[in-house]
Coordinates of C-alpha atoms in Angstrom, one line a residue:
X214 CA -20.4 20.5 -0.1
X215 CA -20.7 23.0 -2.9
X216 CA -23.2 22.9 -5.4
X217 CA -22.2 21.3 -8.9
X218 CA -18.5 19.9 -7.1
X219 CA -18.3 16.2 -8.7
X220 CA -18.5 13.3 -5.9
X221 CA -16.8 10.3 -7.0
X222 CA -18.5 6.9 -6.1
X223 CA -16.4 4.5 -6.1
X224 CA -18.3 0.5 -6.4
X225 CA -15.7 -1.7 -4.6
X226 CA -17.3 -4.8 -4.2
X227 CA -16.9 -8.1 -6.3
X228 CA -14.6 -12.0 -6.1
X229 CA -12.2 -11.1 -9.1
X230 CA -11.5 -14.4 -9.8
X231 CA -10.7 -14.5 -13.1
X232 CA -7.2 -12.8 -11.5
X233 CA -6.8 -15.8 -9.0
X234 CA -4.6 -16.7 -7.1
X235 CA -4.1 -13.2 -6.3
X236 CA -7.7 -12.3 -6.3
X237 CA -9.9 -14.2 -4.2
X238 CA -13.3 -13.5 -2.1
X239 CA -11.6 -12.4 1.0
X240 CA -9.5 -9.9 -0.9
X241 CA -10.3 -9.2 -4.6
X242 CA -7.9 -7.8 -7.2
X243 CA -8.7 -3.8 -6.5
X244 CA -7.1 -4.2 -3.0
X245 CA -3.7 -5.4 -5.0
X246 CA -1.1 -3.7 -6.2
X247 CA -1.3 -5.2 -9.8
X248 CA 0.8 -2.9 -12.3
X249 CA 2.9 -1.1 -9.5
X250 CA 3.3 -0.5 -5.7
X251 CA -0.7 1.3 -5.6
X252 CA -3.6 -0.7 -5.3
X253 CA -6.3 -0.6 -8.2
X254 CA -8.7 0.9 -5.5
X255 CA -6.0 3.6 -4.8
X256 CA -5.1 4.5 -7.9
X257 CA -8.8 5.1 -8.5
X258 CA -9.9 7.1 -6.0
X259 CA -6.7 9.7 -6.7
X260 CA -7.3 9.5 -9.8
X261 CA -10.7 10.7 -9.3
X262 CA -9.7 13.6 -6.9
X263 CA -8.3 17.4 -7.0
X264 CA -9.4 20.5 -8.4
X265 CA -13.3 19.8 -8.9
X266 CA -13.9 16.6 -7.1
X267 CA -15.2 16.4 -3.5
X268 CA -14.1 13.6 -1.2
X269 CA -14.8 10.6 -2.3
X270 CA -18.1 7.9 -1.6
X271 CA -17.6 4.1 -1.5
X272 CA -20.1 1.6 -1.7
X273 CA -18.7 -2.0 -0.4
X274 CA -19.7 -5.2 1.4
X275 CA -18.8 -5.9 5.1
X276 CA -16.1 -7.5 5.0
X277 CA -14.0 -5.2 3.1
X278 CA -15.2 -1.8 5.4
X279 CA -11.9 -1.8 7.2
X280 CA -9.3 -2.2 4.1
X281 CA -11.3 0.7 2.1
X282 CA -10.6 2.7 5.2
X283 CA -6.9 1.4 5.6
X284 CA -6.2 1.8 2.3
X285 CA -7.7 5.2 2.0
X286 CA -5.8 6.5 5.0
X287 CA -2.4 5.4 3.6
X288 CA -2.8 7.8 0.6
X289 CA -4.1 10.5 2.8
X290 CA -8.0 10.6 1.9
X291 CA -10.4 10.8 4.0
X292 CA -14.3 9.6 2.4
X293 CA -17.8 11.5 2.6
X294 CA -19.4 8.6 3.4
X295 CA -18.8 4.8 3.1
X296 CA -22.0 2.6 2.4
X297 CA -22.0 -1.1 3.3
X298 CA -24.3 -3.1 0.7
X299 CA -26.1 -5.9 3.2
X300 CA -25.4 -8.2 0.2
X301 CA -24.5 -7.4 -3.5
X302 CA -27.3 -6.6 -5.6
X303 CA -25.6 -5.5 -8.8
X304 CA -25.1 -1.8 -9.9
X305 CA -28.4 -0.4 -10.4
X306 CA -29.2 -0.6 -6.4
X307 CA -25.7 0.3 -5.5
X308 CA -26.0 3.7 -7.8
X309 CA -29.3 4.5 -6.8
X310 CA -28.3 4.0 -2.8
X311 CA -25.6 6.8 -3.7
X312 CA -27.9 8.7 -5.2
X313 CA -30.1 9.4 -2.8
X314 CA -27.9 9.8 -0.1
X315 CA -26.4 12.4 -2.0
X316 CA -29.5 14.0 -2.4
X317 CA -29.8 14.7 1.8
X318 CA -26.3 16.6 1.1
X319 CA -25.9 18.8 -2.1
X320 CA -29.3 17.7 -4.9
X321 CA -27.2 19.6 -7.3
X322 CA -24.0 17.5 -6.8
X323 CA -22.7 15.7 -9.9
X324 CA -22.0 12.1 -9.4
X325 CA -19.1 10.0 -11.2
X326 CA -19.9 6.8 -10.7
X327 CA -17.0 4.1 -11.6
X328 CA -15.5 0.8 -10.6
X329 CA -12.5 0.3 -8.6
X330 CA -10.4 -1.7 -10.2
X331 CA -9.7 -0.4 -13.5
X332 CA -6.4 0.7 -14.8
X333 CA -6.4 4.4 -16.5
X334 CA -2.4 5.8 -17.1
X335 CA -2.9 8.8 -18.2
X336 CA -5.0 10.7 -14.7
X337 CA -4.9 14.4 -16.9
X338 CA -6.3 12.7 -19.6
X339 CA -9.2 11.0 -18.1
X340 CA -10.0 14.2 -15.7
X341 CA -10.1 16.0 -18.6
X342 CA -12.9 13.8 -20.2
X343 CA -14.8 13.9 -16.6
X344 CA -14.6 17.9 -17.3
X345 CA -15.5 17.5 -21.2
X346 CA -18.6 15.5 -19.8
X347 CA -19.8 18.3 -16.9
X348 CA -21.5 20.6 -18.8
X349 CA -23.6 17.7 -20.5
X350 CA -24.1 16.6 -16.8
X351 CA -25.3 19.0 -15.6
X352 CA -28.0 20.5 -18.3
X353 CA -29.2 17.3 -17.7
X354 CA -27.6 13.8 -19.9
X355 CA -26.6 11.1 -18.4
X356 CA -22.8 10.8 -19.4
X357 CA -20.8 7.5 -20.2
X358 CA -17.1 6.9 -21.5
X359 CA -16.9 5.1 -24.2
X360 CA -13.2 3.6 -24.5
X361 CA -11.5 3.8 -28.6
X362 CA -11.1 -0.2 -28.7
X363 CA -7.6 -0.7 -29.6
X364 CA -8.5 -4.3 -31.3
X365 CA -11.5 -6.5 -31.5
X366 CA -12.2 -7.4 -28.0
X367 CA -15.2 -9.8 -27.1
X368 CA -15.1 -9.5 -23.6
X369 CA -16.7 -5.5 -23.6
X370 CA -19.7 -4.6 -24.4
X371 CA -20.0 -1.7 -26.8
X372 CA -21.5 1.6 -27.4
X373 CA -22.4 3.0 -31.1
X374 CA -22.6 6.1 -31.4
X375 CA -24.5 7.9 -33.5
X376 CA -21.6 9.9 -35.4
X377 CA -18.1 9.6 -35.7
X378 CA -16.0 10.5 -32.6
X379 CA -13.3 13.0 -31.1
X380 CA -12.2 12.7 -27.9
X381 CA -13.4 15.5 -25.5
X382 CA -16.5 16.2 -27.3
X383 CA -19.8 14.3 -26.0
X384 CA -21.6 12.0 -28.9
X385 CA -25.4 11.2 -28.5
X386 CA -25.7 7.1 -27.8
X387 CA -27.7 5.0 -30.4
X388 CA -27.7 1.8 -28.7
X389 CA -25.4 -0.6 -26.3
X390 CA -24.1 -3.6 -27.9
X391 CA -23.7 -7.0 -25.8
X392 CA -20.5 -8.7 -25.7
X393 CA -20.4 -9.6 -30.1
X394 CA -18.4 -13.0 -31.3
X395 CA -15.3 -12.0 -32.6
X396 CA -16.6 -11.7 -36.6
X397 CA -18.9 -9.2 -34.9
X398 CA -16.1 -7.4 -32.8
X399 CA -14.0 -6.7 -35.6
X400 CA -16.7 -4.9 -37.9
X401 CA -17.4 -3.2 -35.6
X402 CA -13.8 -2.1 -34.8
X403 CA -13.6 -1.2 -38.7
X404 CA -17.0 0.8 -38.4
X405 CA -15.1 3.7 -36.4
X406 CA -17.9 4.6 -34.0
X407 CA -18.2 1.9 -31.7
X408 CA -16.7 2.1 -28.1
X409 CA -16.0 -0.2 -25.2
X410 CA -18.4 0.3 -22.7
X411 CA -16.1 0.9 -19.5
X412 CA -19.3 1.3 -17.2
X413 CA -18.3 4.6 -15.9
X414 CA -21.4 7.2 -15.5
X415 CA -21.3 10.8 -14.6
X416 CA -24.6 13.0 -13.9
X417 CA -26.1 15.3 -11.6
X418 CA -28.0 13.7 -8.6
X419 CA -31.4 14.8 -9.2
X420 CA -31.0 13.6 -12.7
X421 CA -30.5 9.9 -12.0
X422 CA -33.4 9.9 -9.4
X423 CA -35.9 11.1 -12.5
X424 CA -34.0 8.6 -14.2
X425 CA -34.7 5.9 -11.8
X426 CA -38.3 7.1 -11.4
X427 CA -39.1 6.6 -14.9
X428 CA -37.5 3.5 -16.3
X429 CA -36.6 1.7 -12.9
X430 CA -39.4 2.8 -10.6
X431 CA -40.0 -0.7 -8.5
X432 CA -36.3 -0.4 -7.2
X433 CA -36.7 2.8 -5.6
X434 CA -38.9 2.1 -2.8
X435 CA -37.0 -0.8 -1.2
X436 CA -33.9 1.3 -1.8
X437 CA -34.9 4.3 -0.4
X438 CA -35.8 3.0 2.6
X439 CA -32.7 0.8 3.4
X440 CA -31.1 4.0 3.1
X441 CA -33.4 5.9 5.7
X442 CA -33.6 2.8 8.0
X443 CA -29.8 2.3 7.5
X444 CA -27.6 2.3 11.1
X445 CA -24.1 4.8 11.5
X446 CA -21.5 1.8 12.5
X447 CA -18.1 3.0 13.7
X448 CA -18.6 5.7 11.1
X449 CA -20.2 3.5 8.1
X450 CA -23.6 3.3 7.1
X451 CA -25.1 0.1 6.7
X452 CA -27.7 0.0 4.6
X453 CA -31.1 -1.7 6.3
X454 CA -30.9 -5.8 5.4
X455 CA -34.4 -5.9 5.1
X456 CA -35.3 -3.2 2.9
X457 CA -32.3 -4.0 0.6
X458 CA -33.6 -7.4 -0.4
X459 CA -36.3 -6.6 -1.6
X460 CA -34.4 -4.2 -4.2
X461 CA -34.0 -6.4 -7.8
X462 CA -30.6 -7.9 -8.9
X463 CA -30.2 -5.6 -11.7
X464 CA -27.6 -3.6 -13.6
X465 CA -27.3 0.2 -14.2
X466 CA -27.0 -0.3 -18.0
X467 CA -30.3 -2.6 -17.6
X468 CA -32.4 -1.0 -15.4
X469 CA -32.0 2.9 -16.6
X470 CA -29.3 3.4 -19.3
X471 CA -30.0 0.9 -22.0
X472 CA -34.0 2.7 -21.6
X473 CA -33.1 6.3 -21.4
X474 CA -33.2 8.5 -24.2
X475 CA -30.9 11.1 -22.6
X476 CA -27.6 9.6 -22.7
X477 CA -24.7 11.0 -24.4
X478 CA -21.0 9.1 -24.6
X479 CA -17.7 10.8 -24.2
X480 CA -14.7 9.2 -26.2
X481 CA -11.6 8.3 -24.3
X482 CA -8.8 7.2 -26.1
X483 CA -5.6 7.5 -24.0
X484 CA -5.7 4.0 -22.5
X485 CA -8.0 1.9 -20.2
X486 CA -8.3 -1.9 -19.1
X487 CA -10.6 -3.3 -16.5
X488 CA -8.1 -5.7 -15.7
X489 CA -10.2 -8.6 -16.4
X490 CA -7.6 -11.5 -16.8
X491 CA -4.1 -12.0 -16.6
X492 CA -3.3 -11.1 -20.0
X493 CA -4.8 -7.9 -19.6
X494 CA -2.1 -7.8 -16.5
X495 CA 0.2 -8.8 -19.0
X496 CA -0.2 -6.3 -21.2
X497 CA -0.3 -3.3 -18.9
X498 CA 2.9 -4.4 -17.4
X499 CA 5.2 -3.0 -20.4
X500 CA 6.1 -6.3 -21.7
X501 CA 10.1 -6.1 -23.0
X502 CA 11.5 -6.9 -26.2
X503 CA 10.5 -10.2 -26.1
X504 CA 7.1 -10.1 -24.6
X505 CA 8.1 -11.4 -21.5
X506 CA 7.2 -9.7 -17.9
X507 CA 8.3 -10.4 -14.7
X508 CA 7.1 -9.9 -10.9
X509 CA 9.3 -10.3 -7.8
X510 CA 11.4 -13.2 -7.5
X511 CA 10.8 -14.5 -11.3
X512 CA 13.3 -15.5 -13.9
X513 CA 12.6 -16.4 -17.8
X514 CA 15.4 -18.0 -20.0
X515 CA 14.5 -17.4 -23.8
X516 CA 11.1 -17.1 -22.7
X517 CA 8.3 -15.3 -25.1
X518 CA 4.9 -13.4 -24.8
X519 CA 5.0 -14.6 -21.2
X520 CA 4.2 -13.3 -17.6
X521 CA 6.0 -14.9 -15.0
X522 CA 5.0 -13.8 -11.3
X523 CA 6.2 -14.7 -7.6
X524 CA 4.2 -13.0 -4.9
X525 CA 6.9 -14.6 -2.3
X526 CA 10.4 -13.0 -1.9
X527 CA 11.2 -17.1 -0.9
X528 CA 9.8 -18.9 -3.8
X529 CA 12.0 -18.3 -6.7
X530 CA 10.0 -18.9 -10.4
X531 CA 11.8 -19.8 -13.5
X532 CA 10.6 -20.4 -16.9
X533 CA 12.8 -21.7 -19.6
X534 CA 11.7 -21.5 -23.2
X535 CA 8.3 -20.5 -22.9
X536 CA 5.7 -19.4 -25.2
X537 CA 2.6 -17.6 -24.5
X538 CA 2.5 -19.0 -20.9
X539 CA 0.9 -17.4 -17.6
X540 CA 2.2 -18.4 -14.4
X541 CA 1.5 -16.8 -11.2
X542 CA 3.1 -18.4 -7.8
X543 CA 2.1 -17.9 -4.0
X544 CA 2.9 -19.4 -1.0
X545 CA -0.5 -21.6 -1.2
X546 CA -1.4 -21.9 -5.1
X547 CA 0.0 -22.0 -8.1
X548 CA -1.3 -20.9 -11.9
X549 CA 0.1 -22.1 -14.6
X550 CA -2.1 -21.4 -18.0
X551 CA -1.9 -20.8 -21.8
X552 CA -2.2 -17.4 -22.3
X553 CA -5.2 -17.9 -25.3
X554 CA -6.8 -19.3 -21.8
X555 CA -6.8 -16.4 -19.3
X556 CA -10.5 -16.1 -19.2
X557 CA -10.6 -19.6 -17.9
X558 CA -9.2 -19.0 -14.7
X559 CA -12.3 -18.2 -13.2
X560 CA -13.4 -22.0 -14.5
X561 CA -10.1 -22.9 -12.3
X562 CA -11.7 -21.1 -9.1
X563 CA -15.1 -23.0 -10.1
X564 CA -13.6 -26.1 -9.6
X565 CA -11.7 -25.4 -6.8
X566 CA -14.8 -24.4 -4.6
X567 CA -16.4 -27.9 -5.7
X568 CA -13.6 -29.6 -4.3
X569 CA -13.7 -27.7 -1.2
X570 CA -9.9 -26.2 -1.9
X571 CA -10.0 -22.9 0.9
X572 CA -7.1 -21.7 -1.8
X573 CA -10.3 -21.2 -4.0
X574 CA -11.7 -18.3 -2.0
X575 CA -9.8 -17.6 1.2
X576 CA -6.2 -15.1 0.9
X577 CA -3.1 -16.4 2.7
X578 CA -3.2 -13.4 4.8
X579 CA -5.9 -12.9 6.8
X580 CA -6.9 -9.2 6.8
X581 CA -8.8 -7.9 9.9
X582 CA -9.3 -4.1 11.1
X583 CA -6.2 -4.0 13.2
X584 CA -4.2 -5.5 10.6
X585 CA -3.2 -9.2 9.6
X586 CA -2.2 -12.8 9.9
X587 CA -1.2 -15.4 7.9
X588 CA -0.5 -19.2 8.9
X589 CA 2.8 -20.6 9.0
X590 CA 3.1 -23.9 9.7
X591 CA -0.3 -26.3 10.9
X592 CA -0.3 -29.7 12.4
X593 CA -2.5 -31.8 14.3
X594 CA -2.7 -29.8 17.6
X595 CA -0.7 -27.0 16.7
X596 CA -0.6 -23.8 14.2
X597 CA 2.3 -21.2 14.2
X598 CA 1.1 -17.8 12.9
X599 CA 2.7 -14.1 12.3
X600 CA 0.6 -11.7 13.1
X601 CA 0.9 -8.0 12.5
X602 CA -0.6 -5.4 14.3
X603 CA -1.2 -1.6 12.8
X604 CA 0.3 1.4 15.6
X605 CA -2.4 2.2 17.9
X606 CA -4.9 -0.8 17.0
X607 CA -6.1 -3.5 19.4
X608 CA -7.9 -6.7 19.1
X609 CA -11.0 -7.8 21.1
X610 CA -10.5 -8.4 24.4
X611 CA -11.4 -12.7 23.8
X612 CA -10.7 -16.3 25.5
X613 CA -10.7 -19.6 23.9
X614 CA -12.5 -23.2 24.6
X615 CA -9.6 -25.2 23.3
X616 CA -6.6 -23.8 23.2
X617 CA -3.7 -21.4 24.8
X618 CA -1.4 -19.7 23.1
X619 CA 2.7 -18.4 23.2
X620 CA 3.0 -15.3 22.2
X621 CA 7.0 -13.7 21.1
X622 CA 7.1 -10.0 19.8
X623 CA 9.6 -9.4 17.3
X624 CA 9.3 -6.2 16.4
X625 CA 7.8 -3.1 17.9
X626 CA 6.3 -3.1 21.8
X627 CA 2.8 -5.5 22.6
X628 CA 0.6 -4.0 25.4
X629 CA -0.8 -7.7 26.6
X630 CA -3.7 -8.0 28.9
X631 CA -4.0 -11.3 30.6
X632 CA -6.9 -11.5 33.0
X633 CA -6.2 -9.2 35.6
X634 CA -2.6 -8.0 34.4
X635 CA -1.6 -6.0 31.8
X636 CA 1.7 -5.6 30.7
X637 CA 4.3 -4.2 28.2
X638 CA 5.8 -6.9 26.0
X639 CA 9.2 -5.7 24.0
X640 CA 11.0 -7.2 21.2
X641 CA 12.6 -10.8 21.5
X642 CA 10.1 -11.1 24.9
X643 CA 7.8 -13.4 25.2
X644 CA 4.4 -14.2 27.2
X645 CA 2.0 -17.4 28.0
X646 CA -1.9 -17.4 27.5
X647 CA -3.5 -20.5 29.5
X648 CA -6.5 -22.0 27.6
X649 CA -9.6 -19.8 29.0
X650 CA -7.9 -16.9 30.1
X651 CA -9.5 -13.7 29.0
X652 CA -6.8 -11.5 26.6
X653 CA -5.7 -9.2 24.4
X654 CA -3.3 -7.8 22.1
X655 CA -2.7 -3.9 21.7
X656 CA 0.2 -2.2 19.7
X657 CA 0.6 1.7 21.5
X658 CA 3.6 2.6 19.4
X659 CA 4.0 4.1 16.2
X660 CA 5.1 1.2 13.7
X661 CA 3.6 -2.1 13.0
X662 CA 4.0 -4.7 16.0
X663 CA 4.7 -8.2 14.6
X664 CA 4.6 -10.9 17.1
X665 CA 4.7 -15.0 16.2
X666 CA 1.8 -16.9 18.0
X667 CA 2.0 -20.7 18.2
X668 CA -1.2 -22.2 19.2
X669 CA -1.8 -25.3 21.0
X670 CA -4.7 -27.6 21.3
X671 CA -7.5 -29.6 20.7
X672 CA -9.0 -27.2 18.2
X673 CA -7.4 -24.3 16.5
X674 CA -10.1 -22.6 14.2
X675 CA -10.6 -19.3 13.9
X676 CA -14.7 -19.5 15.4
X677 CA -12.7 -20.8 18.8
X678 CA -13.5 -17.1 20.2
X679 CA -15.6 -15.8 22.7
X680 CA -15.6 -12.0 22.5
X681 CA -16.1 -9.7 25.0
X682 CA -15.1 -6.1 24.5
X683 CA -14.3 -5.3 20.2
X684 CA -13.9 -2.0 19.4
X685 CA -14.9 -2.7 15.9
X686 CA -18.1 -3.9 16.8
X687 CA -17.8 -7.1 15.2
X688 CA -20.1 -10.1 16.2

């Protein structure tokens, strides 16, 4: 890694609920393509890549290790280094774990540090602020994007600067500004030089240490060392459980920024949105002539100011004179909300969880590191599932107490082990599992196997396995 090349460090962790149903725990909104075919977390990381930039770092949770990789791979990028947070601890840890791994491989690196699921058009536009802001970098400011606000949001916090602002051209910072009520929020859109804080950081490596050192000094040593006692899994580094809770639950703009005194801002006007509710969605989505967008298999009669959006090719949605009205379909949940209300979907999810609703938290499809499954019809002593396996990927080699399984491939070639036998499975073939037997599933070609499964038996959830061989090292 050359000195001075900027890493990108990407923080991919978080529930995105107030985007539910599509957003959920198992498989938050910068996994889903949102505003076209690429994925939020996509879009970011090319976005952030090129002349200048080195390979990219993510930071992320356990469960989500495999899609950053799969998702990566399908837009042909390969990452320096993938950390796995033990548990999420905010931004400031998170930063400061990059930070000091870094610091083992180039201490004169920059680091852009930026979430994953934000929406920036214009890529030229944005690189060319991360280059405006590299020179400040690197004699030493920490450097943040302030966003021109566009109207007087109260969902952002705010940066004022201490002089009026042109974009390109670094502005010192005279304070951040907590979310303001909306009187608040539209002086200071009159003002001129306020910006939305878009929490996006840029700065060399050695210069967030000091900055940690001095104004966040308690965090470091519990960091540090869940970084040096951290293991190398299947190519990720977990960080050290231990260490890592003892690190405070604190935020970058808490714990350093909002107490440094060398932090500059540069303006970036040529569009940005966090994504944070379905009207954001909505207005990203090039509304038409009417305000109305729709999504897959969506209709609206003399509908306005509306989104309607199916995320099934068989469930049709129609609207018919509708004002100002969100509604978002899937095969399991439904939203159907005012569009003045979109920040209360993440009340929705609230009261979901309390009722113990699995829609609340838990995606249709059921992502796993050799691809998916999704449920298609459940009874009393039986489930029917599809179940799609990625070209050259295999799942662990696993019996079951309480139930046995058909399996029918129909599409691409299954390499079945059974016991003792192994065997290849072709399309519109089919093959029985008795209740104990020890199996396991294998695509060798080179597209996606997709097999049905129906399950039968006295017990049919998904902790019914006993594994013995997993080449993803899972529990």
């Amino acid at each position: 890694m050359a000195s001075g090349v900027i890493t990108p460090v990407l923080l991919c962790g978080g529930s995105g609920t107030r985007l539910w149903p599509l957003s959920r725990k198992s498989y938050p909104k910068q996994f889903v393509p949102l505003v076209d075919d690429t994925t939020l977390f996509q879009a970011s990381a090319q976005r952030l890549s090129g002349a200048g930039f080195g390979k990219p770092m993510v930071l992320t949770n356990s469960d989500f290790r495999f899609i950053v990789t799969e998702q990566l791979a399908e837009i042909g990028m390969d990452p320096s280094a993938i950390l796995i947070e033990p548990e999420g601890r905010n931004t400031a840890p998170a930063v400061l774990a990059a930070a000091l791994w870094l610091n083992t491989q180039d201490p004169e690196a920059l680091m852009l540090v930026a979430p994953s699921d934000h929406v920036v058009p214009d890529t030229l536009a944005f690189r060319d602020a991360v280059n405006a802001g590299a020179a400040a970098a690197q004699d030493g400011k920490l450097v943040t994007f302030g966003i021109t606000p566009t109207h007087a949001e109260t969902g952002y916090g705010y940066l004022e600067l201490s002089s009026e602002t042109k974009d390109g051209q670094p502005v010192p910072l005279t304070r951040f500004v907590e979310k303001p009520d909306a009187a608040r929020a539209a002086d200071m859109l009159a003002a001129g030089n306020y910006m939305w804080n878009a929490g996006i950081f840029l700065f060399s490596v050695k210069t967030i240490l000091a900055a940690f050192e001095a104004h966040a000094p308690a965090l470091v040593g519990p960091v540090r060392a869940s970084v040096d006692n951290g293991q190398i899994d299947l190519g990720f580094l977990r960080l050290a459980p231990s260490d890592w809770q003892q690190a405070d639950d604190i935020s970058i703009d808490y714990a350093v920024m909002e107490r440094a005194d060398n932090l500059v801002v540069v303006p970036f006007s040529a569009g940005w949105s966090d994504l944070g509710g379905w009207d954001a969605v909505w207005r990203e989505s090039q509304p038409d002539a009417d305000g109305v967008v729709t999504h897959g298999a969506a209709t609206a009669l003399e509908c306005r100011n509306t989104l309607l959006r199916s995320e099934d090719p068989a469930l049709e949605v129609v609207g018919i004179g509708l004002d100002d009205i969100i509604t978002v379909a899937m095969p399991d949940a439904v939203l159907v909300a005012h569009a003045s209300r979109a920040q209360d979907v993440k009340k929705a999810v609230s009261s979901l969880k309390a009722k113990g609703a699995k829609q609340a938290t838990a995606f249709p499809k059921d992502h796993r590191p050799w691809g998916w499954f999704e449920s298609l019809v459940m009874g009393e002593r039986f489930q029917v599932k599809r179940i799609v396996v990625h070209p050259g990927a295999a799942l662990s080699l696993q019996s079951h107490h309480h139930r046995a399984e058909h399996w029918i491939v129909v599409e691409g070639t299954a390499k079945i082990t059974i016991d003792d036998r192994v065997e290849l499975i072709s399309e519109n073939k089919s093959v029985y599992i008795p209740l104990g037997a020890k199996h396991r599933l294998e695509n060798p070609g080179k597209v996606a196997m997709v097999l049905i499964e129906v399950q039968t038996g006295s017990y049919l959830g998904e902790d019914d396995i006993i594994r013995y061989e997993d080449v993803y090292a899972r529990d």
